[in-house]
Tab-separated table of C-alpha atoms in Angstrom:
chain	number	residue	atom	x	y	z
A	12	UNK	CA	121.442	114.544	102.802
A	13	UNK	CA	124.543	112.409	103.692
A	14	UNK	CA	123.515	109.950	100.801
A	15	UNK	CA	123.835	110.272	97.162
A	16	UNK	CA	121.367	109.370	95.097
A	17	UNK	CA	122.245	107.204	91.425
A	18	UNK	CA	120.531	105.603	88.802
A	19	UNK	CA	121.337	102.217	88.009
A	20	UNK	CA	119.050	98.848	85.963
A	21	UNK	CA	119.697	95.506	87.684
A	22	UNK	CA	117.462	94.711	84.554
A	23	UNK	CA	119.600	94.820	81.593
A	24	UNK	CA	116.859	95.316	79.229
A	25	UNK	CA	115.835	98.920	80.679
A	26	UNK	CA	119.560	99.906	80.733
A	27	UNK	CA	118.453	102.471	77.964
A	28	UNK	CA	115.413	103.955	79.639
A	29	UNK	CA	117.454	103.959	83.341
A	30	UNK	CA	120.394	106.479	81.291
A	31	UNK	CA	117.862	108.099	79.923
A	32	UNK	CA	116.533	109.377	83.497
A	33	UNK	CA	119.924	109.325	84.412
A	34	UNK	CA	120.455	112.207	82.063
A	35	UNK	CA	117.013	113.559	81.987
A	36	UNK	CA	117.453	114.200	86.343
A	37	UNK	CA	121.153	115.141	85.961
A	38	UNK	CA	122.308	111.686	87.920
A	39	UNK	CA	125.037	109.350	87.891
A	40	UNK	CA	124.430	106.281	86.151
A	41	UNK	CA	126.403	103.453	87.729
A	42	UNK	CA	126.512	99.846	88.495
A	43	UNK	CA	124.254	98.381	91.549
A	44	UNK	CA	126.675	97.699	94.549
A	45	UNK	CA	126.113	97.113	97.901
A	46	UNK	CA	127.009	100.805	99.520
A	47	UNK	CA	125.363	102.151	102.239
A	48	UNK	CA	126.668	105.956	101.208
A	49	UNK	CA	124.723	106.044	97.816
A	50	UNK	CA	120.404	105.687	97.124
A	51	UNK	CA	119.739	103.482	94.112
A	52	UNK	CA	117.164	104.465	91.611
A	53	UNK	CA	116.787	101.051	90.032
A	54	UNK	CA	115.184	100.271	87.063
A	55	UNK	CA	114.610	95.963	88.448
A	56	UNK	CA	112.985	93.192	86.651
A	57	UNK	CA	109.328	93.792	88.132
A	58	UNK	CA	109.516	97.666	89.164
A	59	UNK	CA	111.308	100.751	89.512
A	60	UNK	CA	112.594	101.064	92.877
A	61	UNK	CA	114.653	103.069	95.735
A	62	UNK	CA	117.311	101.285	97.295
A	63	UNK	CA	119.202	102.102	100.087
A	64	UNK	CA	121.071	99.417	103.187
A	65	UNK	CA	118.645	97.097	101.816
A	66	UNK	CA	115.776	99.166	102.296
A	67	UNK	CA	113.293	99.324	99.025
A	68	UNK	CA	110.417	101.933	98.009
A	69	UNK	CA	108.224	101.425	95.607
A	70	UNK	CA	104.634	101.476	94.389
A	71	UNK	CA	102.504	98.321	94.390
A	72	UNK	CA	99.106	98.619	93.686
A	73	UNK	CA	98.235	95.255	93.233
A	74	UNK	CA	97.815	95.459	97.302
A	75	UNK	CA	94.889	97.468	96.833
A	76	UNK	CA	93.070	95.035	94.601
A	77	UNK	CA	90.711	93.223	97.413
A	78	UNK	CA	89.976	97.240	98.432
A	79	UNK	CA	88.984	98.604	94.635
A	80	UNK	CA	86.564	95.647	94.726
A	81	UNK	CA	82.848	97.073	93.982
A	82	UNK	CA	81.302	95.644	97.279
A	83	UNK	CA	84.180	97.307	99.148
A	84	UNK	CA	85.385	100.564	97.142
A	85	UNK	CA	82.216	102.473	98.662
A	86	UNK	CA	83.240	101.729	102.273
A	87	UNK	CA	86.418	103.279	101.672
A	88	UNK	CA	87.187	106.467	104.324
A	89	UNK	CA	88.850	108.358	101.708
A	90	UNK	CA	86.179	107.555	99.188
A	91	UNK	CA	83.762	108.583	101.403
A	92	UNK	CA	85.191	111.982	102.536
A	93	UNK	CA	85.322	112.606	98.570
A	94	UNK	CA	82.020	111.739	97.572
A	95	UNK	CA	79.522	114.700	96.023
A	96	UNK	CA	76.134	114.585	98.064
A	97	UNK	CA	73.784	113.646	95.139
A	98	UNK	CA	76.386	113.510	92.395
A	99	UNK	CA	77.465	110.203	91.377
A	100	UNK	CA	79.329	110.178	87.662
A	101	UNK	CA	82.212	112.140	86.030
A	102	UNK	CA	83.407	113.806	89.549
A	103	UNK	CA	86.933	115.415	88.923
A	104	UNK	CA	89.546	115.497	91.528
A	105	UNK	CA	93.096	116.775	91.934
A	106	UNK	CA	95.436	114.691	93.903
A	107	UNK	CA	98.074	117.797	94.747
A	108	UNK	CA	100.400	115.900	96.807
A	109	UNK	CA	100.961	112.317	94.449
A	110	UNK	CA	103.698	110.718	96.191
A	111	UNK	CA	103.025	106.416	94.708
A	112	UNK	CA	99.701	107.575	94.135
A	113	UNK	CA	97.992	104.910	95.804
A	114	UNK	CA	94.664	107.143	97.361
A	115	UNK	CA	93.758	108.212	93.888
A	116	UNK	CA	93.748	104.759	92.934
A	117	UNK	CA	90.964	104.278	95.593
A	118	UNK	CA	89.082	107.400	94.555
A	119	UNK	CA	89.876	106.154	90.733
A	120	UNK	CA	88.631	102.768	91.173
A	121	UNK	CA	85.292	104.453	92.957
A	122	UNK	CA	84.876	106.626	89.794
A	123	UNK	CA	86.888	109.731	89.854
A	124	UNK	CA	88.439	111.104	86.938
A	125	UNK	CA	91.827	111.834	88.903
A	126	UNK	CA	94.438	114.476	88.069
A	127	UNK	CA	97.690	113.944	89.910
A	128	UNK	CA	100.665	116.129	90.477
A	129	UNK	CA	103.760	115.070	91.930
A	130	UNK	CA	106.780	117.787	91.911
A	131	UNK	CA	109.890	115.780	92.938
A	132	UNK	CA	111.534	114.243	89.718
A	133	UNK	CA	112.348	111.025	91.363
A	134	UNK	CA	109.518	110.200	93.088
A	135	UNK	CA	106.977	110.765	89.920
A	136	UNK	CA	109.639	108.185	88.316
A	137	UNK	CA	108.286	105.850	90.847
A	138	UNK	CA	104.625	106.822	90.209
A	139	UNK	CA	105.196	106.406	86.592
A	140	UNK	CA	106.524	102.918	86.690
A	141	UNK	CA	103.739	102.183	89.427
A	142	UNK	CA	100.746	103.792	86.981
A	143	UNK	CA	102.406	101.888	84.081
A	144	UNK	CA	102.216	98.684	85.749
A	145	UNK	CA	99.018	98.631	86.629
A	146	UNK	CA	97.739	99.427	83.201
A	147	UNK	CA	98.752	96.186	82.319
A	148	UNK	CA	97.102	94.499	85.111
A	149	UNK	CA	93.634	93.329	84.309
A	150	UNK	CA	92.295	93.868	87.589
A	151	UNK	CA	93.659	97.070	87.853
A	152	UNK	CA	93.457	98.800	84.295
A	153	UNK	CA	90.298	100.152	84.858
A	154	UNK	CA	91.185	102.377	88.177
A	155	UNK	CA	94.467	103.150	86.615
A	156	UNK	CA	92.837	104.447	83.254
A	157	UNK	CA	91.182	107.208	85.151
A	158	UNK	CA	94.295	108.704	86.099
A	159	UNK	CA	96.821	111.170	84.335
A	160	UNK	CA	99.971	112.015	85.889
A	161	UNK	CA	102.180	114.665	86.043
A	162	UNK	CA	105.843	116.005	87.179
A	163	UNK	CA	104.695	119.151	87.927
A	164	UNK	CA	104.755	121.817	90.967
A	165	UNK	CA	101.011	121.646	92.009
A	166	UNK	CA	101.349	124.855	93.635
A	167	UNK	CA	101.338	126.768	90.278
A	168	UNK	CA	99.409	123.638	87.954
A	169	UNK	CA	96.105	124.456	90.425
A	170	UNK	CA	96.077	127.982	88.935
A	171	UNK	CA	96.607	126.967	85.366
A	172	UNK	CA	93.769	124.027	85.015
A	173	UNK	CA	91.663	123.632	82.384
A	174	UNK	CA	88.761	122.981	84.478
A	175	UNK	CA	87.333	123.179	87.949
A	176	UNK	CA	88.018	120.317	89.530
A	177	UNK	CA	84.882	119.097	92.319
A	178	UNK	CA	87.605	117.963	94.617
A	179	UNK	CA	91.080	118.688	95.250
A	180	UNK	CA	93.136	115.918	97.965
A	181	UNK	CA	96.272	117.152	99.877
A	182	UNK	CA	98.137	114.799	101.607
A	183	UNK	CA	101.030	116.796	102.496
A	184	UNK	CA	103.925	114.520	104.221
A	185	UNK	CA	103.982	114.772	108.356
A	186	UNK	CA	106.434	113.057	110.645
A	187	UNK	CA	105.895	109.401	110.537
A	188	UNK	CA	104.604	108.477	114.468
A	189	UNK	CA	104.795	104.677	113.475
A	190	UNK	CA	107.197	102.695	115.708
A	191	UNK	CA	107.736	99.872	113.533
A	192	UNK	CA	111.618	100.285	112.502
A	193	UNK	CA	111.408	98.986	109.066
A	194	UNK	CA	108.489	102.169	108.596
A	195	UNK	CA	110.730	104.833	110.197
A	196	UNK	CA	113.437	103.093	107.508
A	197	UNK	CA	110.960	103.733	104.650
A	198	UNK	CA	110.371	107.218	105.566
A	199	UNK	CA	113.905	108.461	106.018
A	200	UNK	CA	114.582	107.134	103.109
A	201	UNK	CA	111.537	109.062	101.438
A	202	UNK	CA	113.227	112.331	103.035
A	203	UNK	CA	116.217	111.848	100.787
A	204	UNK	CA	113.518	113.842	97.903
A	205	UNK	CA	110.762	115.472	100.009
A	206	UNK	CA	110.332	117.160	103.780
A	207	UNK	CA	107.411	117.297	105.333
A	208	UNK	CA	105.224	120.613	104.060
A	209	UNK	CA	106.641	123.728	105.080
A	210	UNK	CA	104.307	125.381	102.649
A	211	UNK	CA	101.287	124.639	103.895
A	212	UNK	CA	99.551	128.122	103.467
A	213	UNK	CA	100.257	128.296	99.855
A	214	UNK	CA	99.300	124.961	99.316
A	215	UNK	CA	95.967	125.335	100.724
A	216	UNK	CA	96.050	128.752	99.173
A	217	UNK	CA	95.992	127.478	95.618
A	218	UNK	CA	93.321	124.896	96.668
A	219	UNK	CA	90.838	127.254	97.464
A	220	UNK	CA	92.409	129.575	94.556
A	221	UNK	CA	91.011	126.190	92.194
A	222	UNK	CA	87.325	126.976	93.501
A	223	UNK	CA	86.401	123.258	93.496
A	224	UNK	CA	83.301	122.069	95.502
A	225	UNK	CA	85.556	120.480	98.497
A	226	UNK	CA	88.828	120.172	99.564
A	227	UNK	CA	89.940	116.799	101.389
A	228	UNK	CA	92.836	116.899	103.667
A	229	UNK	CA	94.883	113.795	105.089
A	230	UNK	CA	96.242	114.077	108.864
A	231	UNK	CA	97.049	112.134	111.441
A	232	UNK	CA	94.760	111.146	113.651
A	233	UNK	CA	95.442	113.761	116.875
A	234	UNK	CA	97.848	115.935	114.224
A	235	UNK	CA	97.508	120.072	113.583
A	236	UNK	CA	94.900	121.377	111.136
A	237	UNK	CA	96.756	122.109	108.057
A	238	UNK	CA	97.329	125.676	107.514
A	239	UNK	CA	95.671	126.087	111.087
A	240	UNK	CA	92.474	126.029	109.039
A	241	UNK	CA	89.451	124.763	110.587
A	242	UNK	CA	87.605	122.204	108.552
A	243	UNK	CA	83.837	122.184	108.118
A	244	UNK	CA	83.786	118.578	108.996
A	245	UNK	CA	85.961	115.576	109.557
A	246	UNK	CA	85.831	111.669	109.398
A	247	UNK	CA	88.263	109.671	111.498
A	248	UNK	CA	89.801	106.655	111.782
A	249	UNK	CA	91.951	104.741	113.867
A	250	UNK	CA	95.058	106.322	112.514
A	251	UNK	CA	94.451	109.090	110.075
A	252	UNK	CA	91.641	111.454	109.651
A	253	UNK	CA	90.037	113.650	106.807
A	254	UNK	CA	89.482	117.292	107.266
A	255	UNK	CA	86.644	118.495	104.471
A	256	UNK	CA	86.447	121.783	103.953
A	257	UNK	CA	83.450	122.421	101.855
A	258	UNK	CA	84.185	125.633	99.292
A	259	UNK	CA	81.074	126.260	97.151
A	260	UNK	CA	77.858	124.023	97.244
């Protein structure tokens, strides 16, 4: 990457926790300026964001709020590519590929018990500040109870869990076919910490390895099965789809 990427807290009040990731991810700590050559990991007033040429990323699941609704949650693709036939309570899924985190706040607000697992450092800094935010939001606190985080490779984590999960989600990044220009933005600056999967067969590898009940898999709409593996079924939308492939019954 052309870019460098620093730590800095236009919040003076989480100057302390901002040089503490600083040191913790081995990362300058400097003063925000406007400079096109270096990607900000600020610790702000309201969240933790990337900055770069005026370009932010962050989590914001307060978005999702009209979606986690009870009378809407259920209708939900994702939800409903998850979903146990005849098993309603205590489900346990494995989000493998975090990124902000915000499908397993769906599948959390619908009643999973979510396990996520994000690898890059600076990215689960985002989820962190994201999760921790929303535990503190009244109408979000309940979702964001049911899920536990961690900075982890999920590669090796889904061969060292404590429990068989019933579903395991990969989302693995793909090319962004969006047009809007302040999207294509977003997602280069997203490359800065992750490509898109060029691991796929171990990924879905250590799925299976897992032995839960299904594994759901997000793609674009007219994109590649993952791993070239056929699914046993599929719901689409207008953009994405969700390959299912069913593992034990």
């Amino acid at each position: 990457m052309s870019e460098k990427i620093v730590v800095c807290a236009t919040d003076n009040s989480r100057k302390d926790e901002a040089l503490e990731v600083s040191t913790k991810l081995g990362l300058d700590f400097v003063e925000y300026t406007e400079n096109d050559e270096l990607v900000f990991l600020d610790y702000g007033e309201n969240a933790v964001k990337l900055i770069n040429s005026n370009i932010e990323y962050y989590g914001d699941y307060s978005k999702l709020v009209p979606r986690i609704k009870q009378n809407n949650i259920g209708s939900e693709m994702i939800v409903k590519a998850a979903k146990i036939k005849g098993v309603s309570n205590n489900l346990t899924l494995v989000d493998a590929t975090a990124g902000l985190g915000e499908d397993s706040l769906l599948l959390a607000a619908a009643g999973f018990n979510v396990t996520l697992f994000e690898q890059d450092p600076i990215i689960f800094e985002l989820l962190k500040d994201t999760l921790n935010r929303a535990l503190k939001d009244p109408k979000l606190c309940v979702a964001a109870n049911n899920m536990k985080i961690y900075n982890k490779d999920s590669i090796l984590e889904l061969a060292r869990l404590n429990f068989i999960p019933d579903v395991i989600l990969l989302d693995p990044m793909f090319p962004e076919r969006q047009k809007s220009g302040l999207v294509h933005k977003k997602f280069q600056l997203i490359h800065h910490l992750e490509k898109p999967c060029d691991n796929e067969d171990e990924l879905v590898k250590a799925a299976i390895g897992a032995n839960p009940q299904k594994i759901v898999i997000k793609r674009p709409l007219k994109g590649p099965n993952l791993a070239n593996i056929k699914p046993s079924y599929s719901l689409k939308g207008k953009a994405i789809r969700y390959d299912c492939l069913v593992i034990r019954t």
